């Protein structure tokens, strides 16, 4: 079976190339244990997306290091590294083609059964099946129009089909109602048991049951803990909770 990776951030700082001023991430220290679900919360611009985008090396750290299962990612073949990590971005990236072609992007070897299983877990199967052409339905300019929430569910299904060791959801449930979001999270619990999961969210309710929650503020981690612990100890967290 799949095994989650351990991810260690050690004294990581990061600036975008050519950008002046304060680094976007400052002295990040964080350990994600294999199989853990880690919620990441913080105001807009606090660095949440930048933090997770460093893991598959979409960008390289400016200083410090990120280790995956003990190996510095700078020493890993990026393609091999990315093979183990699925990121669902904030904005879904779908192309002109059938729903199935879109879902298979990143793992063209999956069977129809695996595709349907993933779609089911992402709460996408029933709306796909409701189209006359089902998984053969065309998306894009000459195809059907999907709602933002439907696109998000397809992106999540696409990530699950890849059977990653690390699953990163970058604020991709914002267009979903809370029931759909809860159902997806329930399915993920069984699917993703053993998968290291990083979950960026706007709403505290989206990350409340994570193993630990990371609170970001202005490029820094200002709190790591459970919901209960952060409610007692982290001012920024309480402010987000109350907003
Ligand atoms: P969000 O998505 O609005 O909730 O914000 P976060 O918390 O995900 O923040 P992030 O990592 O997108 O942005 C952190 C800072 O970095 C913010 O000042 C904007 C800046 N930034 C983000 N992406 C880029 C980029 O591609 N190039 C440059 N130069 N700056 C960027």
XYZ file of C-alpha atoms and ligand atoms in Angstrom:
274
model
C 0.000 0.000 0.000
C 0.868 3.649 -0.169
C 2.900 5.233 2.550
C 2.830 8.869 3.434
C 6.058 10.818 3.393
C 7.587 12.649 6.272
C 8.263 16.246 5.350
C 10.630 18.409 7.390
C 11.016 22.146 6.880
C 14.145 23.415 8.588
C 14.801 27.148 8.875
C 13.213 27.710 5.480
C 13.115 31.212 4.089
C 11.849 32.109 0.663
C 11.605 35.142 -1.623
C 10.245 35.180 -5.161
C 12.959 35.921 -7.680
C 13.344 39.601 -8.336
C 11.009 40.574 -5.515
C 12.338 43.141 -3.079
C 11.449 43.629 0.549
C 10.651 41.111 3.230
C 10.869 37.403 2.348
C 7.514 35.723 1.712
C 8.472 32.937 4.146
C 10.676 33.489 7.174
C 12.390 30.762 9.187
C 9.765 28.054 8.692
C 10.225 25.004 10.890
C 7.625 22.280 10.476
C 7.455 18.521 10.581
C 4.664 16.649 8.815
C 4.663 13.030 9.945
C 3.775 10.224 7.518
C 0.009 9.914 7.311
C -0.716 13.097 9.199
C -3.354 15.581 8.115
C -2.099 19.111 8.580
C -4.387 22.103 8.273
C -2.885 25.432 7.213
C -4.698 28.621 7.990
C -3.832 32.314 7.833
C -4.905 35.567 6.252
C -4.585 36.214 2.544
C -0.983 36.783 1.525
C 0.400 35.141 4.669
C 2.357 32.616 2.587
C 0.261 29.435 2.696
C 0.430 28.663 -1.037
C 4.094 29.590 -1.219
C 4.817 27.173 1.636
C 3.198 24.156 -0.022
C 4.538 25.014 -3.488
C 8.076 24.576 -2.160
C 7.454 20.894 -1.396
C 7.353 19.673 -5.039
C 9.956 22.341 -5.854
C 7.749 24.533 -7.988
C 10.097 27.042 -6.396
C 13.368 26.485 -4.561
C 14.002 27.634 -1.010
C 16.172 30.723 -0.585
C 17.730 29.286 2.572
C 17.197 26.362 4.891
C 16.054 22.965 3.663
C 13.056 20.746 3.054
C 13.550 17.028 3.509
C 11.211 14.335 2.259
C 11.719 11.087 4.117
C 15.019 12.441 5.314
C 16.394 13.449 1.912
C 16.927 17.104 1.024
C 14.600 17.830 -1.905
C 17.443 19.738 -3.569
C 19.135 16.376 -4.001
C 16.100 14.608 -5.451
C 15.128 14.341 -9.098
C 12.247 16.858 -9.348
C 10.227 14.567 -11.642
C 10.479 11.684 -9.168
C 9.639 13.991 -6.287
C 6.563 15.364 -8.083
C 5.444 11.853 -8.891
C 4.701 11.290 -5.206
C 2.932 14.587 -4.588
C -0.470 15.726 -5.840
C -1.380 19.384 -5.460
C -4.905 20.578 -6.074
C -4.427 24.276 -6.856
C -6.718 27.100 -5.810
C -7.851 27.552 -9.369
C -8.796 24.352 -11.177
C -6.911 23.711 -14.381
C -9.136 21.886 -16.834
C -8.581 21.613 -20.574
C -10.721 21.002 -23.658
C -11.301 17.277 -23.734
C -13.536 14.711 -22.106
C -14.059 14.530 -18.378
C -12.173 11.248 -18.395
C -9.205 12.774 -20.246
C -9.135 15.567 -17.707
C -9.239 13.144 -14.805
C -6.463 11.008 -16.261
C -4.090 13.946 -16.574
C -1.126 12.897 -14.452
C -1.936 9.175 -14.403
C -3.059 7.888 -17.769
C -2.847 4.285 -16.576
C -5.811 4.374 -14.220
C -8.726 2.065 -15.024
C -12.316 3.250 -15.409
C -13.047 1.661 -12.041
C -10.259 3.609 -10.343
C -11.470 6.781 -12.038
C -15.004 6.224 -10.806
C -13.830 5.396 -7.298
C -11.850 8.634 -7.120
C -14.744 10.622 -8.600
C -17.014 9.109 -5.988
C -14.710 10.148 -3.166
C -14.508 13.661 -4.577
C -18.326 13.848 -4.767
C -18.071 14.195 -8.543
C -19.412 10.869 -9.766
C -23.097 11.668 -9.513
C -22.947 14.932 -11.462
C -20.721 13.293 -14.085
C -23.076 10.320 -14.373
C -26.004 12.717 -14.801
C -24.571 13.974 -18.121
C -25.948 11.952 -21.087
C -22.388 11.142 -22.120
C -21.088 10.610 -18.588
C -17.302 10.405 -18.431
C -17.131 11.045 -22.201
C -18.717 14.473 -21.771
C -16.642 17.190 -23.432
C -15.378 20.097 -21.347
C -14.204 23.417 -22.656
C -15.356 25.856 -25.302
C -17.538 23.436 -27.211
C -18.421 21.338 -24.198
C -20.473 21.670 -21.048
C -20.003 24.476 -18.585
C -19.209 23.422 -15.062
C -19.768 25.382 -11.882
C -16.775 26.401 -9.789
C -17.625 23.713 -7.257
C -17.872 21.024 -9.953
C -14.469 22.042 -11.294
C -13.011 21.813 -7.803
C -14.432 18.320 -7.371
C -12.917 17.198 -10.694
C -9.540 18.601 -9.627
C -9.734 16.705 -6.354
C -10.697 13.481 -8.172
C -7.785 13.972 -10.558
C -5.389 14.228 -7.611
C -6.815 11.095 -5.965
C -6.445 9.074 -9.192
C -2.710 9.674 -8.990
C -2.601 7.839 -5.636
C -0.031 10.231 -4.198
C 1.993 9.795 -1.014
C 1.454 13.483 -0.298
C -1.846 15.174 -1.049
C -2.015 18.958 -0.924
C -5.340 20.724 -1.178
C -4.751 24.444 -1.651
C -7.952 26.089 -0.586
C -9.864 24.100 -3.166
C -13.066 23.498 -1.251
C -14.017 27.175 -0.997
C -16.713 26.868 -3.683
C -18.275 23.803 -2.061
C -21.133 23.806 0.384
C -20.208 22.481 3.804
C -22.077 19.182 3.358
C -20.148 18.354 0.180
C -16.914 19.429 1.836
C -17.628 17.241 4.867
C -18.453 14.244 2.658
C -15.211 14.628 0.723
C -13.219 14.902 3.924
C -14.876 11.737 5.249
C -13.919 9.824 2.073
C -10.402 11.185 2.277
C -10.034 9.776 5.762
C -10.307 6.224 4.443
C -8.548 6.860 1.125
C -5.866 9.001 2.600
C -5.103 6.864 5.609
C -1.342 6.678 5.359
C -1.209 9.636 2.966
C 0.377 12.821 4.280
C -2.235 15.492 3.710
C -1.786 19.274 3.741
C -4.990 21.202 3.684
C -5.012 24.978 3.171
C -8.303 26.546 4.162
C -10.048 29.846 4.759
C -12.541 28.481 7.249
C -11.414 27.038 10.549
C -14.234 24.491 10.315
C -12.414 23.052 7.260
C -9.311 22.156 9.290
C -10.684 21.748 12.788
C -10.260 17.959 12.879
C -6.752 17.921 11.378
C -4.001 16.227 13.406
C -2.420 19.609 13.703
C -3.113 23.071 12.408
C -0.417 25.488 11.267
C -1.235 29.179 11.655
C 0.549 31.515 9.230
C 0.870 35.252 9.651
C 2.971 37.495 7.432
C 5.307 34.704 6.266
C 5.810 33.162 9.664
C 4.325 30.252 11.549
C 2.765 31.770 14.639
C 1.156 28.635 15.991
C 1.097 24.854 15.542
C -1.322 22.668 17.436
C -4.790 21.229 17.681
C -7.858 23.428 17.491
C -8.281 23.265 21.259
C -4.665 24.131 21.980
C -4.613 27.013 19.477
C -7.831 28.461 20.872
C -6.006 28.761 24.190
C -2.597 29.869 22.981
C -2.708 31.558 19.568
C -4.109 35.062 19.249
C -4.066 35.038 15.425
C -6.002 31.756 15.413
C -8.649 33.086 17.781
C -8.988 36.189 15.573
C -9.545 34.021 12.485
C -12.016 31.929 14.449
C -13.981 35.000 15.464
C -13.933 36.686 12.045
P -4.079 33.474 -0.314
O -3.914 32.451 -1.385
O -4.560 34.790 -0.842
O -4.872 33.002 0.854
O -2.608 33.822 0.238
P -1.467 32.823 0.734
O -1.460 32.790 2.217
O -1.556 31.535 0.027
O -0.143 33.610 0.304
P 0.787 33.380 -0.957
O 1.776 32.350 -0.632
O -0.042 33.191 -2.184
O 1.482 34.797 -1.080
C 2.416 35.259 -0.131
C 3.080 36.514 -0.657
O 3.829 36.233 -1.819
C 2.124 37.626 -1.045
O 2.702 38.838 -0.641
C 2.065 37.565 -2.541
C 3.420 37.014 -2.922
N 3.391 36.151 -4.116
C 2.622 35.068 -4.312
N 2.881 34.504 -5.492
C 3.850 35.253 -6.070
C 4.572 35.171 -7.305
O 4.351 34.271 -8.130
N 5.520 36.136 -7.534
C 5.781 37.136 -6.641
N 6.731 38.014 -6.919
N 5.122 37.231 -5.472
C 4.186 36.316 -5.194
